[in-house]
Short mmCIF file of C-alpha atoms in Angstrom, two decimals:
data_model
loop_
_atom_site.label_atom_id
_atom_site.label_comp_id
_atom_site.label_asym_id
_atom_site.label_seq_id
_atom_site.Cartn_x
_atom_site.Cartn_y
_atom_site.Cartn_z
CA MET K 1 -53.96 -34.43 20.41
CA ARG K 2 -53.43 -31.49 18.04
CA CYS K 3 -53.06 -27.83 19.02
CA ARG K 4 -51.86 -24.66 17.36
CA ARG K 5 -49.38 -22.20 18.84
CA GLY K 6 -48.43 -19.10 16.90
CA GLY K 7 -50.02 -20.54 13.78
CA ARG K 8 -47.93 -23.71 14.05
CA ARG K 9 -49.61 -27.05 14.59
CA ILE K 10 -48.38 -28.98 17.59
CA VAL K 11 -48.94 -32.71 17.82
CA SER K 12 -48.72 -34.41 21.19
CA GLU K 13 -48.24 -38.16 21.44
CA GLN K 14 -50.04 -38.23 24.78
CA SER K 15 -53.54 -39.61 24.69
CA PHE K 16 -56.09 -40.38 27.37
CA ASP K 17 -58.64 -43.15 27.59
CA PHE K 18 -61.87 -41.82 29.08
CA GLY K 19 -63.93 -44.75 27.84
CA GLY K 20 -66.46 -45.97 30.35
CA LEU K 21 -66.83 -42.61 32.10
CA ARG K 22 -70.33 -41.15 32.36
CA ALA K 23 -71.24 -37.51 32.88
CA LEU K 24 -74.53 -35.94 33.91
CA PHE K 25 -75.32 -32.27 33.39
CA ILE K 26 -78.31 -30.96 35.35
CA ASN K 27 -79.56 -27.75 33.76
CA CYS K 28 -81.20 -25.59 36.42
CA THR K 29 -82.70 -23.04 34.05
CA LEU K 30 -86.14 -21.63 34.84
CA LYS K 31 -87.26 -22.28 31.25
CA ARG K 32 -89.15 -25.42 30.33
CA SER K 33 -88.39 -27.28 27.12
CA PRO K 34 -88.49 -26.47 24.27
CA GLU K 35 -87.80 -22.84 25.23
CA VAL K 36 -84.21 -21.84 24.47
CA SER K 37 -81.94 -22.11 27.51
CA ASN K 38 -78.81 -19.95 27.51
CA THR K 39 -77.37 -22.26 30.14
CA GLU K 40 -77.79 -25.15 27.70
CA GLY K 41 -75.61 -23.26 25.25
CA LEU K 42 -72.72 -23.34 27.70
CA ILE K 43 -73.42 -26.98 28.58
CA ASP K 44 -73.09 -27.82 24.88
CA ILE K 45 -69.47 -26.61 24.82
CA SER K 46 -68.44 -28.89 27.67
CA SER K 47 -70.52 -31.88 26.62
CA ARG K 48 -69.13 -31.81 23.07
CA ILE K 49 -65.58 -32.07 24.42
CA MET K 50 -66.57 -35.00 26.63
CA VAL K 51 -68.37 -36.86 23.85
CA ALA K 52 -65.41 -36.33 21.51
CA ASN K 53 -63.24 -38.09 24.09
CA GLY K 54 -65.47 -41.09 24.69
CA VAL K 55 -67.44 -39.94 27.74
CA GLU K 56 -71.12 -40.89 27.78
CA VAL K 57 -73.09 -37.69 28.42
CA GLU K 58 -76.67 -37.03 29.49
CA VAL K 59 -78.35 -33.67 30.10
CA VAL K 60 -81.39 -33.29 32.35
CA ARG K 61 -83.40 -30.07 32.45
CA ALA K 62 -84.66 -30.16 36.02
CA VAL K 63 -87.61 -27.81 35.53
CA ASP K 64 -89.13 -30.26 33.04
CA HIS K 65 -89.62 -32.71 35.91
CA ASP K 66 -91.92 -32.78 38.91
CA ILE K 67 -89.25 -32.57 41.61
CA ALA K 68 -90.79 -32.40 45.06
CA THR K 69 -89.46 -30.05 47.72
CA GLY K 70 -87.57 -31.71 50.56
CA VAL K 71 -84.38 -33.34 51.75
CA TRP K 72 -85.16 -37.06 51.44
CA PRO K 73 -84.29 -39.39 48.52
CA ASP K 74 -88.00 -40.01 47.76
CA MET K 75 -90.50 -37.43 48.98
CA ARG K 76 -93.40 -39.76 48.13
CA GLN K 77 -92.51 -41.42 51.42
CA HIS K 78 -92.93 -38.07 53.16
CA GLY K 79 -96.35 -36.86 52.10
CA TRP K 80 -95.87 -35.92 48.43
CA ALA K 81 -98.13 -37.52 45.83
CA THR K 82 -95.51 -37.41 43.08
CA ASP K 83 -91.75 -37.01 42.88
CA ASP K 84 -89.54 -37.37 39.80
CA TRP K 85 -86.30 -37.01 41.77
CA PRO K 86 -85.71 -40.75 42.42
CA ALA K 87 -85.31 -41.35 38.67
CA ILE K 88 -82.90 -38.40 38.37
CA PHE K 89 -81.06 -39.59 41.47
CA GLY K 90 -80.45 -42.88 39.70
CA LYS K 91 -78.74 -40.98 36.89
CA VAL K 92 -76.66 -39.06 39.46
CA LEU K 93 -75.42 -42.31 40.98
CA ALA K 94 -74.60 -43.76 37.56
CA ALA K 95 -72.41 -40.76 36.68
CA ASP K 96 -68.70 -40.33 37.40
CA ILE K 97 -69.02 -36.61 36.65
CA LEU K 98 -71.80 -34.29 37.78
CA VAL K 99 -72.02 -30.74 36.43
CA LEU K 100 -74.67 -28.44 37.87
CA ALA K 101 -75.44 -25.56 35.53
CA GLY K 102 -77.78 -22.64 35.90
CA PRO K 103 -78.55 -18.94 35.58
CA ILE K 104 -78.03 -16.03 37.93
CA TRP K 105 -81.14 -14.33 39.29
CA LEU K 106 -80.94 -11.49 41.84
CA GLY K 107 -77.22 -12.19 42.16
CA ASP K 108 -77.73 -15.79 43.24
CA ASN K 109 -78.40 -19.29 41.94
CA SER K 110 -81.86 -20.07 40.61
CA SER K 111 -84.57 -21.59 42.78
CA VAL K 112 -84.30 -24.72 40.65
CA MET K 113 -80.58 -25.01 41.46
CA LYS K 114 -81.34 -24.67 45.18
CA ARG K 115 -83.93 -27.44 44.97
CA VAL K 116 -81.43 -29.72 43.24
CA HIS K 117 -78.93 -28.96 46.02
CA GLU K 118 -81.51 -29.93 48.63
CA ARG K 119 -82.39 -33.17 46.90
CA LEU K 120 -78.72 -34.11 46.48
CA TYR K 121 -78.24 -33.40 50.17
CA GLY K 122 -81.12 -35.77 50.86
CA GLY K 123 -78.96 -38.66 49.66
CA SER K 124 -75.78 -37.62 51.45
CA HIS K 125 -76.38 -39.89 54.45
CA LEU K 126 -76.35 -43.02 52.29
CA LEU K 127 -73.21 -45.16 52.05
CA ASN K 128 -71.27 -46.87 49.27
CA ASP K 129 -69.94 -50.43 49.36
CA ALA K 130 -66.80 -49.28 51.22
CA GLY K 131 -68.88 -47.68 53.96
CA GLN K 132 -68.09 -44.15 52.82
CA TYR K 133 -70.70 -41.52 52.06
CA LEU K 134 -72.34 -42.31 48.76
CA TYR K 135 -70.95 -39.49 46.60
CA TYR K 136 -67.31 -40.34 47.34
CA GLY K 137 -65.29 -41.20 44.24
CA ARG K 138 -67.20 -38.83 41.94
CA VAL K 139 -66.20 -35.42 40.62
CA GLY K 140 -68.28 -32.26 40.38
CA GLY K 141 -68.21 -28.94 38.56
CA CYS K 142 -70.50 -26.08 37.61
CA LEU K 143 -71.44 -23.70 34.80
CA ILE K 144 -73.11 -20.34 35.42
CA THR K 145 -74.75 -17.95 32.95
CA GLY K 146 -76.52 -14.62 33.27
CA ASN K 147 -76.66 -10.95 32.35
CA GLU K 148 -75.87 -9.67 35.84
CA ASP K 149 -72.94 -10.04 38.23
CA GLY K 150 -72.53 -13.08 40.44
CA VAL K 151 -70.71 -15.87 38.58
CA LYS K 152 -68.12 -16.44 41.32
CA HIS K 153 -70.68 -16.15 44.11
CA CYS K 154 -72.95 -18.72 42.46
CA ALA K 155 -70.03 -21.03 41.61
CA GLN K 156 -68.68 -21.06 45.15
CA ASN K 157 -72.14 -21.99 46.45
CA VAL K 158 -72.45 -24.89 44.00
CA LEU K 159 -68.92 -26.19 44.54
CA TYR K 160 -69.19 -25.93 48.32
CA THR K 161 -72.42 -27.93 48.20
CA LEU K 162 -70.87 -30.65 46.06
CA GLN K 163 -67.69 -31.04 48.09
CA HIS K 164 -69.60 -30.98 51.37
CA ILE K 165 -71.68 -34.01 50.39
CA GLY K 166 -68.66 -35.96 49.14
CA TYR K 167 -67.80 -34.95 45.58
CA THR K 168 -64.18 -34.36 44.62
CA ILE K 169 -63.68 -30.90 43.09
CA PRO K 170 -60.84 -30.68 40.56
CA PRO K 171 -58.84 -27.48 40.05
CA GLN K 172 -60.68 -24.78 38.12
CA ALA K 173 -63.95 -26.70 38.14
CA ASP K 174 -66.22 -23.80 37.22
CA ALA K 175 -66.85 -21.55 34.26
CA GLY K 176 -69.42 -18.97 33.30
CA TRP K 177 -70.50 -16.06 31.18
CA ILE K 178 -72.21 -12.77 31.99
CA GLY K 179 -72.98 -9.83 29.78
CA GLU K 180 -72.77 -6.18 30.73
CA ALA K 181 -74.28 -5.16 34.04
CA GLY K 182 -77.98 -4.44 33.78
CA PRO K 183 -80.55 -5.54 31.20
CA GLY K 184 -78.99 -6.79 28.02
CA PRO K 185 -78.49 -9.76 25.73
CA SER K 186 -78.16 -13.26 27.17
CA TYR K 187 -75.53 -15.81 26.18
CA LEU K 188 -77.19 -17.14 23.03
CA ASP K 189 -78.78 -13.86 21.90
CA PRO K 190 -77.47 -12.49 18.59
CA GLY K 191 -74.64 -10.03 19.17
CA SER K 192 -74.07 -11.02 22.80
CA GLY K 193 -70.51 -12.11 22.14
CA GLY K 194 -71.04 -15.04 24.50
CA PRO K 195 -70.21 -18.00 22.24
CA GLU K 196 -67.12 -16.13 20.97
CA ASN K 197 -65.84 -15.09 24.41
CA ASP K 198 -62.31 -16.48 24.73
CA PHE K 199 -62.25 -16.27 28.54
CA THR K 200 -65.42 -18.32 28.86
CA ASN K 201 -64.40 -20.80 26.17
CA ARG K 202 -60.98 -21.31 27.77
CA ASN K 203 -62.34 -21.79 31.29
CA THR K 204 -65.10 -24.15 30.10
CA THR K 205 -62.54 -26.22 28.21
CA PHE K 206 -60.12 -26.34 31.17
CA MET K 207 -62.97 -27.28 33.52
CA THR K 208 -64.07 -30.09 31.23
CA TRP K 209 -60.63 -31.62 30.89
CA ASN K 210 -59.96 -31.35 34.63
CA LEU K 211 -63.23 -33.12 35.37
CA MET K 212 -62.36 -35.93 32.95
CA HIS K 213 -58.78 -36.26 34.23
CA VAL K 214 -59.75 -36.47 37.90
CA ALA K 215 -62.71 -38.79 37.20
CA ARG K 216 -60.34 -41.10 35.33
CA MET K 217 -57.78 -40.97 38.15
CA LEU K 218 -60.43 -41.83 40.74
CA ARG K 219 -61.80 -44.70 38.68
CA HIS K 220 -58.37 -46.20 38.00
CA GLY K 221 -57.32 -45.64 41.61
CA GLY K 222 -60.40 -47.27 43.10
CA GLY K 223 -61.90 -44.02 44.37
CA ILE K 224 -60.99 -42.29 47.62
CA PRO K 225 -59.21 -44.73 49.99
CA ALA K 226 -61.59 -45.94 52.66
CA TYR K 227 -59.42 -45.18 55.65
CA GLY K 228 -60.04 -42.26 57.95
CA ASN K 229 -63.46 -41.48 56.49
CA VAL K 230 -65.74 -44.42 57.32
CA ARG K 231 -68.56 -43.54 59.71
CA SER K 232 -69.06 -47.11 60.97
CA GLY K 233 -65.39 -47.29 61.93
CA TRP K 234 -65.63 -44.08 63.92
CA ASP K 235 -68.82 -45.24 65.59
CA ALA K 236 -67.07 -48.51 66.52
CA GLY K 237 -64.30 -46.61 68.27
CA CYS K 238 -61.63 -46.30 65.59
CA ARG K 239 -60.20 -42.78 65.83
CA TYR K 240 -57.90 -42.81 62.76
CA ASP K 241 -54.99 -41.14 64.63
CA PHE K 242 -57.22 -38.46 66.15
CA THR K 243 -56.04 -37.56 69.65
CA ASN K 244 -57.88 -35.41 72.14
CA PRO K 245 -55.36 -33.10 73.80
CA GLU K 246 -55.39 -33.05 77.56
CA TYR K 247 -56.24 -29.67 78.99
CA ARG K 248 -54.98 -29.13 82.53
#
């Protein structure tokens, strides 16, 4: 690992093996391919770091797919003629790292991002081999772009969603870029200053490394220990040291 501090090159002997890790970025832009997505520009920063360190990366642009509305794993079983989500869901389950990325509209996450949240929630009742909820043992993060305020608001919504359904959220697991308030250039527009913004580049880099580190720790550690969080155990009467205080 090579860095520069004060013009001096620093070489660290520490290295990390991220081989075997898989990452999935779901781009929740409103723009269909091949239209330029500013969100994709920010995804590229993070994905390049991952690829350079041996992580297998895939990017899915959700709006390019016919994702049915609903909160079940396959909406074709609930009245919809078509649903592309099951194929995307397979990619989600194959990934150690999930990054949800999208734009800000009206100060909030895009409608596409909300639909992805709903479809992820539709699989949250399923269980893994240890009897835990299915998303346990995976890490999540988010990237937000826009030319209006709301990065932190959108990020907290995404990260809450991911942790609520079982994802582990590393420290500083979000990054974003916004231009000046009001109409103006977007991230990839000439003269926006987005790709050169040190704050965004630093946070995106830190987020990426934290996702890789925690994903590696979970994989090597066998995931989240399956004690105190198994629904079947609770249903069978195991209370995992929970005591109900007596009120007199």
